[in-house]
XYZ file of C-alpha atoms in Angstrom:
524
model
C 46.759 -11.505 -34.844
C 44.400 -9.707 -32.595
C 41.082 -11.395 -31.999
C 37.897 -9.628 -32.888
C 34.584 -11.369 -32.512
C 32.480 -8.231 -32.348
C 31.679 -5.022 -34.186
C 34.241 -2.167 -33.924
C 33.199 0.367 -36.465
C 34.976 3.204 -34.526
C 38.052 0.899 -34.348
C 38.034 -0.492 -37.784
C 41.747 -0.405 -38.149
C 42.541 -1.609 -34.796
C 43.253 -5.212 -33.782
C 40.551 -6.578 -31.320
C 40.642 -6.046 -27.588
C 41.085 -9.303 -25.671
C 41.197 -10.382 -22.090
C 43.354 -12.995 -20.391
C 42.721 -14.868 -17.230
C 43.994 -14.197 -13.756
C 45.154 -17.486 -12.246
C 46.562 -20.881 -13.185
C 44.441 -23.195 -15.310
C 43.274 -26.495 -13.863
C 43.144 -29.518 -16.115
C 39.580 -29.619 -17.522
C 39.202 -33.377 -17.804
C 36.751 -34.158 -15.029
C 33.060 -33.730 -14.494
C 31.775 -30.515 -12.907
C 31.811 -32.080 -9.443
C 35.464 -33.040 -9.904
C 34.890 -36.789 -10.225
C 36.164 -38.801 -13.183
C 33.728 -39.848 -15.903
C 35.573 -43.140 -16.440
C 33.119 -45.968 -16.848
C 30.138 -43.648 -17.113
C 27.907 -43.521 -20.187
C 28.707 -40.774 -22.685
C 26.807 -37.548 -22.013
C 25.492 -36.296 -25.377
C 24.842 -32.882 -23.897
C 22.363 -30.255 -25.067
C 23.031 -28.919 -28.572
C 23.347 -25.132 -28.657
C 24.142 -23.161 -31.791
C 25.987 -19.860 -32.015
C 26.966 -17.612 -34.901
C 30.568 -16.442 -35.292
C 31.456 -13.793 -37.888
C 35.140 -14.725 -38.161
C 35.621 -17.945 -40.144
C 39.401 -17.850 -39.666
C 38.806 -19.378 -36.217
C 37.403 -22.532 -37.808
C 40.516 -24.701 -38.225
C 38.663 -28.038 -38.527
C 41.273 -29.847 -36.453
C 41.184 -32.656 -33.924
C 42.210 -30.112 -31.278
C 38.952 -28.250 -31.794
C 37.037 -31.460 -31.145
C 38.980 -31.996 -27.901
C 38.132 -28.488 -26.733
C 34.504 -29.043 -27.695
C 34.363 -32.262 -25.664
C 35.930 -30.646 -22.594
C 33.379 -27.827 -22.739
C 30.678 -30.487 -22.930
C 32.050 -32.238 -19.837
C 32.186 -28.996 -17.873
C 28.878 -27.437 -18.902
C 26.648 -30.015 -20.556
C 26.657 -27.836 -23.688
C 27.181 -29.470 -27.058
C 28.368 -26.222 -28.652
C 28.019 -25.910 -32.391
C 29.396 -22.801 -34.056
C 28.145 -21.590 -37.422
C 30.600 -19.328 -39.246
C 29.956 -16.551 -41.706
C 32.204 -14.298 -43.764
C 32.064 -10.540 -43.907
C 32.730 -9.385 -40.370
C 29.987 -8.559 -37.888
C 27.985 -6.620 -40.480
C 26.924 -7.370 -44.038
C 26.862 -11.076 -44.904
C 27.075 -12.212 -41.279
C 24.145 -10.039 -40.270
C 22.169 -11.340 -43.236
C 22.958 -14.930 -42.251
C 21.788 -14.245 -38.705
C 18.512 -12.820 -39.967
C 17.990 -15.783 -42.292
C 18.592 -18.283 -39.508
C 16.135 -16.512 -37.231
C 13.417 -16.116 -39.853
C 13.740 -19.636 -41.299
C 13.371 -21.455 -38.003
C 16.914 -22.809 -38.154
C 18.370 -23.230 -34.676
C 20.301 -20.175 -33.479
C 20.655 -19.792 -29.743
C 23.222 -17.039 -29.326
C 25.059 -14.419 -31.335
C 26.945 -11.187 -30.881
C 25.078 -7.897 -31.369
C 26.128 -4.316 -30.928
C 24.344 -2.755 -27.973
C 22.168 -0.634 -30.248
C 21.224 -3.786 -32.195
C 20.476 -5.546 -28.912
C 18.172 -2.715 -27.810
C 16.294 -2.972 -31.092
C 16.127 -6.780 -30.850
C 14.810 -6.542 -27.294
C 12.122 -4.067 -28.323
C 11.132 -6.463 -31.100
C 10.859 -9.338 -28.616
C 13.690 -11.363 -30.169
C 16.071 -11.770 -27.217
C 15.775 -12.792 -23.599
C 16.613 -10.504 -20.696
C 19.354 -12.286 -18.787
C 18.785 -11.032 -15.227
C 17.266 -14.230 -13.834
C 19.546 -16.522 -15.824
C 22.596 -14.718 -14.472
C 21.290 -14.979 -10.917
C 20.821 -18.733 -11.281
C 23.586 -19.849 -13.631
C 25.966 -16.923 -14.067
C 27.700 -16.505 -10.720
C 31.200 -16.476 -12.225
C 30.172 -13.846 -14.750
C 28.609 -11.685 -12.040
C 31.791 -12.013 -10.022
C 34.354 -11.313 -12.750
C 32.723 -9.063 -15.358
C 33.064 -5.450 -14.198
C 29.731 -3.928 -13.047
C 30.175 -1.005 -15.473
C 30.014 -3.439 -18.390
C 26.752 -4.953 -17.178
C 25.391 -1.442 -16.630
C 26.259 -0.550 -20.210
C 24.490 -3.710 -21.376
C 21.307 -2.890 -19.425
C 18.221 -1.324 -20.976
C 15.095 -0.492 -18.974
C 16.452 -2.665 -16.175
C 16.955 -5.631 -18.499
C 20.430 -7.093 -19.046
C 20.475 -7.577 -22.807
C 23.514 -9.831 -23.086
C 26.910 -10.822 -21.757
C 29.139 -7.785 -22.360
C 32.437 -8.064 -24.212
C 34.817 -5.961 -22.154
C 36.876 -3.340 -23.937
C 40.428 -3.018 -22.622
C 40.968 0.542 -23.862
C 39.704 3.610 -22.037
C 40.509 5.814 -25.024
C 40.780 4.664 -28.611
C 42.481 7.249 -30.820
C 45.265 9.723 -30.104
C 48.017 11.777 -31.651
C 51.277 9.807 -31.487
C 54.625 11.598 -31.847
C 58.093 10.157 -32.506
C 59.733 10.651 -29.106
C 63.146 9.619 -30.462
C 62.932 12.377 -33.093
C 62.016 14.915 -30.404
C 65.075 13.858 -28.417
C 67.335 14.021 -31.482
C 66.169 17.569 -32.275
C 66.249 18.532 -28.569
C 62.555 19.394 -28.532
C 60.230 18.932 -25.555
C 57.035 16.925 -25.822
C 54.452 19.531 -26.905
C 51.593 20.368 -24.560
C 49.621 22.831 -26.699
C 48.533 23.088 -30.317
C 50.942 25.983 -30.881
C 53.867 24.030 -29.397
C 52.954 21.095 -31.593
C 52.998 23.305 -34.680
C 56.620 24.170 -33.907
C 57.347 20.439 -33.752
C 55.732 19.994 -37.169
C 57.976 22.687 -38.585
C 61.075 21.055 -37.096
C 60.099 17.626 -38.418
C 59.748 19.125 -41.888
C 62.908 21.267 -41.950
C 65.500 19.667 -39.667
C 66.014 16.207 -41.188
C 64.918 14.126 -38.169
C 65.570 10.818 -39.974
C 69.167 11.890 -40.658
C 69.357 10.939 -44.338
C 70.185 14.456 -45.552
C 67.000 14.718 -47.615
C 63.793 16.727 -47.031
C 61.610 13.620 -47.222
C 59.990 13.337 -43.792
C 56.252 13.825 -43.228
C 55.426 15.800 -40.064
C 51.821 14.553 -39.742
C 49.874 11.680 -41.247
C 47.302 9.067 -40.236
C 47.680 5.325 -39.842
C 44.272 3.728 -39.504
C 42.379 4.749 -42.619
C 39.631 7.384 -42.726
C 42.005 10.351 -42.857
C 39.708 13.297 -42.124
C 37.676 11.360 -39.588
C 40.831 10.355 -37.736
C 42.143 13.927 -37.748
C 38.801 15.062 -36.323
C 38.936 12.379 -33.637
C 42.482 13.243 -32.558
C 42.439 17.049 -32.781
C 38.771 17.675 -32.012
C 39.377 17.656 -28.230
C 41.735 20.635 -28.641
C 39.112 22.770 -30.429
C 35.640 21.636 -29.327
C 33.730 21.318 -26.023
C 32.788 17.667 -26.610
C 35.622 16.728 -28.955
C 34.026 15.452 -32.153
C 30.817 14.482 -30.353
C 27.565 16.405 -30.145
C 27.639 19.344 -27.704
C 24.992 21.330 -25.826
C 24.310 24.995 -26.523
C 23.247 27.546 -23.913
C 19.684 26.202 -24.058
C 20.813 22.646 -23.475
C 20.093 21.514 -27.052
C 22.414 18.958 -28.588
C 24.123 20.069 -31.786
C 26.644 18.425 -34.101
C 30.290 19.444 -33.797
C 30.275 21.076 -37.224
C 27.924 23.763 -35.891
C 30.343 24.883 -33.177
C 32.718 27.812 -33.941
C 35.598 25.631 -32.797
C 35.078 23.318 -35.771
C 35.727 26.147 -38.195
C 38.893 26.993 -36.238
C 39.956 23.345 -36.488
C 39.453 23.368 -40.258
C 41.419 26.609 -40.553
C 44.357 25.063 -38.711
C 44.314 21.966 -40.941
C 44.240 24.128 -44.074
C 47.176 26.161 -42.771
C 49.194 23.030 -41.970
C 48.377 21.582 -45.354
C 49.553 24.725 -47.142
C 52.803 24.671 -45.153
C 53.493 21.087 -46.179
C 53.107 19.600 -42.709
C 50.495 17.071 -43.833
C 51.180 14.068 -46.060
C 50.051 15.069 -49.534
C 48.609 11.624 -50.337
C 46.765 11.225 -47.049
C 43.135 11.645 -48.142
C 43.320 9.090 -50.948
C 45.582 6.598 -49.188
C 44.657 3.243 -47.729
C 45.605 2.149 -44.220
C 48.256 -0.124 -45.758
C 49.892 2.788 -47.571
C 49.725 4.909 -44.430
C 51.501 2.213 -42.466
C 54.171 1.928 -45.156
C 55.060 5.551 -44.465
C 55.619 4.712 -40.793
C 57.550 1.560 -41.624
C 59.808 3.589 -43.898
C 60.849 5.895 -41.030
C 59.150 8.933 -42.595
C 56.237 9.792 -40.264
C 56.992 12.236 -37.445
C 53.532 12.176 -35.891
C 50.477 10.086 -36.566
C 46.770 10.426 -35.870
C 45.749 6.834 -35.251
C 44.232 4.159 -33.135
C 46.485 2.867 -30.382
C 47.712 0.079 -32.676
C 48.174 2.162 -35.816
C 51.900 2.661 -35.251
C 52.515 -0.996 -34.415
C 50.880 -3.536 -36.683
C 52.344 -3.697 -40.213
C 54.402 -0.587 -39.377
C 56.436 -0.757 -36.177
C 57.131 -4.428 -36.849
C 59.124 -3.327 -39.918
C 60.445 -0.013 -38.601
C 62.114 -1.589 -35.596
C 64.398 -3.582 -37.910
C 66.067 -0.364 -39.092
C 65.375 1.831 -36.036
C 65.295 -0.495 -33.009
C 64.801 2.328 -30.490
C 61.998 4.138 -32.316
C 59.155 5.282 -30.075
C 55.747 6.845 -30.688
C 54.166 8.362 -27.590
C 50.471 9.357 -27.401
C 49.624 12.910 -26.309
C 46.629 15.206 -25.894
C 47.193 18.808 -26.978
C 45.643 21.711 -25.110
C 43.669 24.277 -27.081
C 42.192 27.529 -25.869
C 38.553 26.461 -26.343
C 38.689 22.661 -26.371
C 37.828 20.177 -23.669
C 41.467 18.994 -23.891
C 40.558 15.429 -22.995
C 39.770 12.399 -25.105
C 36.283 10.894 -25.141
C 36.158 7.817 -22.935
C 35.557 4.603 -24.822
C 32.562 2.562 -23.677
C 33.518 -0.368 -21.454
C 31.665 -2.531 -23.963
C 30.440 -2.094 -27.514
C 28.641 -5.370 -27.978
C 27.068 -8.285 -26.144
C 26.350 -11.961 -26.611
C 22.584 -12.334 -26.597
C 20.338 -15.371 -26.144
C 17.433 -15.523 -28.559
C 13.955 -16.034 -27.165
C 13.138 -19.038 -29.314
C 15.985 -20.961 -27.703
C 14.584 -24.035 -25.973
C 17.361 -24.302 -23.385
C 18.743 -20.879 -22.389
C 20.047 -22.355 -19.129
C 22.633 -24.418 -21.017
C 23.763 -21.388 -23.019
C 24.220 -19.448 -19.794
C 26.235 -22.299 -18.251
C 28.470 -22.225 -21.321
C 28.905 -18.452 -21.006
C 29.496 -18.704 -17.267
C 32.234 -21.298 -17.673
C 34.142 -18.663 -19.623
C 33.759 -16.399 -16.611
C 36.368 -18.609 -14.938
C 40.094 -18.620 -15.693
C 39.894 -22.258 -16.706
C 37.072 -21.691 -19.161
C 38.616 -18.490 -20.472
C 41.899 -20.167 -21.354
C 40.356 -23.357 -22.715
C 38.049 -21.547 -25.129
C 40.774 -19.036 -25.992
C 43.939 -21.105 -26.555
C 42.914 -24.725 -26.088
C 44.454 -27.239 -23.696
C 47.397 -26.096 -21.611
C 50.406 -28.357 -22.075
C 49.103 -29.612 -25.409
C 48.273 -26.411 -27.272
C 50.087 -23.734 -25.279
C 52.218 -22.922 -22.258
C 51.867 -19.966 -19.903
C 54.591 -17.983 -18.148
C 54.144 -16.754 -14.557
C 53.321 -13.296 -15.963
C 50.450 -14.681 -17.995
C 52.068 -14.568 -21.439
C 51.265 -17.483 -23.750
C 53.447 -19.429 -26.170
C 51.885 -21.819 -28.637
C 52.958 -25.435 -28.930
C 53.043 -25.327 -32.694
C 55.249 -24.677 -35.693
C 55.504 -21.055 -34.596
C 55.195 -20.170 -30.896
C 53.584 -16.792 -31.560
C 51.757 -17.090 -34.896
C 48.076 -17.592 -34.104
C 47.330 -18.284 -37.752
C 49.297 -21.541 -37.405
C 47.701 -22.668 -34.144
C 45.703 -25.880 -34.307
C 43.167 -24.277 -32.003
C 42.422 -20.602 -31.520
C 39.267 -19.009 -30.089
C 36.682 -21.058 -31.956
C 34.494 -21.399 -28.862
C 35.394 -18.046 -27.313
C 32.591 -15.594 -26.575
C 33.141 -13.956 -23.176
C 36.009 -11.438 -22.828
C 37.069 -10.204 -19.408
C 39.919 -7.838 -18.548
C 41.406 -10.003 -15.833
C 43.115 -7.791 -13.213
C 46.896 -7.832 -13.349
C 47.048 -9.812 -16.583
C 47.981 -8.643 -20.084
C 45.088 -7.941 -22.422
C 47.155 -9.272 -25.328
C 48.787 -12.395 -23.922
C 50.770 -13.957 -26.765
C 54.490 -13.751 -26.015
C 55.430 -11.757 -29.126
C 56.844 -8.289 -29.741
C 53.552 -7.046 -31.152
C 51.589 -8.108 -28.059
C 54.132 -6.423 -25.795
C 53.785 -3.212 -27.772
C 49.993 -3.437 -27.638
C 50.057 -3.822 -23.876
C 52.495 -0.917 -23.485
C 50.491 1.354 -25.784
C 47.304 0.445 -23.922
C 48.887 1.577 -20.662
C 50.036 4.838 -22.267
C 46.639 5.517 -23.850
C 44.720 4.729 -20.684
C 46.764 7.311 -18.769
C 45.634 10.158 -21.044
C 42.957 12.533 -19.682
C 39.434 11.614 -20.772
C 35.792 12.593 -20.331
C 32.374 10.982 -20.659
C 30.428 12.399 -23.640
C 27.237 14.147 -22.606
C 25.007 11.557 -24.285
C 27.227 8.508 -23.870
C 24.469 6.432 -22.275
C 21.856 7.073 -24.954
C 21.113 4.485 -27.632
C 19.696 6.348 -30.601
C 17.294 4.494 -32.874
C 17.764 6.495 -36.059
C 15.193 4.404 -37.900
C 12.520 6.229 -35.883
C 13.705 9.681 -36.935
C 11.812 11.783 -39.485
C 15.213 12.669 -40.907
C 16.224 9.035 -41.349
C 15.721 8.963 -45.159
C 18.012 11.997 -45.477
C 20.861 10.875 -43.209
C 23.061 9.490 -45.989
C 22.696 12.655 -48.055
C 23.372 14.882 -45.059
C 26.524 12.961 -44.121
C 27.738 12.836 -47.714
C 27.267 16.580 -48.182
C 29.262 17.487 -45.083
C 32.017 15.003 -45.921
C 32.345 16.381 -49.453
C 32.506 19.990 -48.256
C 35.105 19.188 -45.595
C 37.393 17.718 -48.251
C 36.921 20.746 -50.479
C 37.855 23.104 -47.663
C 40.812 20.939 -46.647
C 42.133 20.885 -50.214
C 41.759 24.647 -50.584
C 39.088 24.409 -53.294
C 36.847 26.693 -51.271
C 37.856 29.087 -48.457
C 37.398 28.303 -44.788
C 35.187 31.383 -44.517
C 32.595 29.556 -46.630
C 31.980 27.092 -43.800
C 29.113 29.135 -42.295
C 27.279 28.987 -45.632
C 27.929 25.255 -45.886
C 26.411 24.674 -42.469
C 23.412 26.843 -43.345
C 22.726 24.790 -46.462
C 23.110 21.561 -44.454
C 20.475 22.792 -42.013
C 18.100 23.540 -44.889
C 18.706 20.098 -46.424
C 17.298 18.389 -43.332
C 19.878 19.083 -40.651
C 17.368 20.972 -38.506
C 15.072 17.957 -38.472
C 18.003 15.694 -37.612
C 18.864 17.921 -34.650
C 15.232 17.874 -33.519
C 15.061 14.090 -33.837
C 18.203 13.530 -31.805
C 17.123 15.933 -29.086
C 13.714 14.275 -28.800
C 15.292 10.872 -28.204
C 17.844 12.373 -25.853
C 15.073 14.010 -23.783
C 13.019 10.817 -23.782
C 16.047 8.868 -22.541
C 16.595 11.385 -19.732
C 12.973 10.955 -18.638
C 13.203 7.162 -18.877
C 16.345 7.058 -16.756
C 14.879 9.410 -14.154
C 11.842 7.141 -13.834
C 14.095 4.130 -13.299
């Protein structure tokens, strides 16, 4: 049910991060100056075309037409949305490229920030600084400055940032009710956590008299990658990100001694039966079934991994179940989670657009509460109602099922984390759990990765043709070590071979761009 209009490769299993507005919604039925348009000639508006990568928002209902017409009255924009299947990558990206190359009208679309940097360097998109100054006052007022900073390259604002509501994305989550049942404290260190794993395996925490519980699993797909993300902070100086050696050179996490120690711990846990035996080959759906079946004691996952398709079912048999996120301290780790960027992607305006002012007016209207709610849920009183706390109920067959709404987010582009309002506003159990988990996750200690502000253009690297092979080799060897096919002590030889395959060039390439970015920022 969670809306996602933008790329989230790091969050692939998560439901999208949304914002909700901060004050009551006025009725959007008048002209911009507040006067009625009764008796006035119809304003055809200026046609603007945007690309949306989620066709499920296209309901083809009369309610969508009403929302369209109200946007037209407020902004003068005759908004036309083109939909494409396949998420933000793949087919949708291909459709965007075809529209741009064929001359078909395309005024705005969502790009990742790295894509926006590349598009700007290729002269495809407009910098928005002047447009925001003239027509984007609501956006400048309500979008957090950090998001605009993240969306700025060489002093140019590349697009309207989509605010991320999570300060950290992935964490270890432990069954707090099982800890209480076994009279165990919440673990603070890796060693304390290992004792919890042993108890979850041996002491029948689910109370069915059978040794069938799984102490540790994952819940969001990508098993080894998720384990790295969650436990890396306990073993490595930059978690699973690139770190700097004594000479200040960036190096991948696999080259740090702490990575070998991390692998050794995983192998030990696997041999002791603390890890789910089917984890590496399982899908996210199968992982969530384990949680739903009251079998998973702790889970490496996105914030939502223990909720959607899992907690919804588990709560029917265990109403008071509770997973709490934690960060474990390790002797040589940073012991904090990497901070998530305030924005991953932006809505850009393409240079060939004949009327960028109208697009900016459309964006800016969504920088108001009224525009936010209209483009998000439709017309208040007809499509939805709002409680004083900001939670929304649909006026539809089902008050909380967005799939059955006659209007949902078709014209939504701008996302703002409105202060004091829930990020997930639908008045359903899932939304409440999302909001609670967000609060818990955002309280965990975090750090800014050393190169968090650098946008790497890997296509310019000499090592670019070898990147797939380099990544595939490391991934294959990690699995072999994890499964016990080869000993952990072989890791040094694996890394040495990776360096010879092209890893040294990759390290040089990354450091060159990192140094160039440092110089560029110092000049600015």
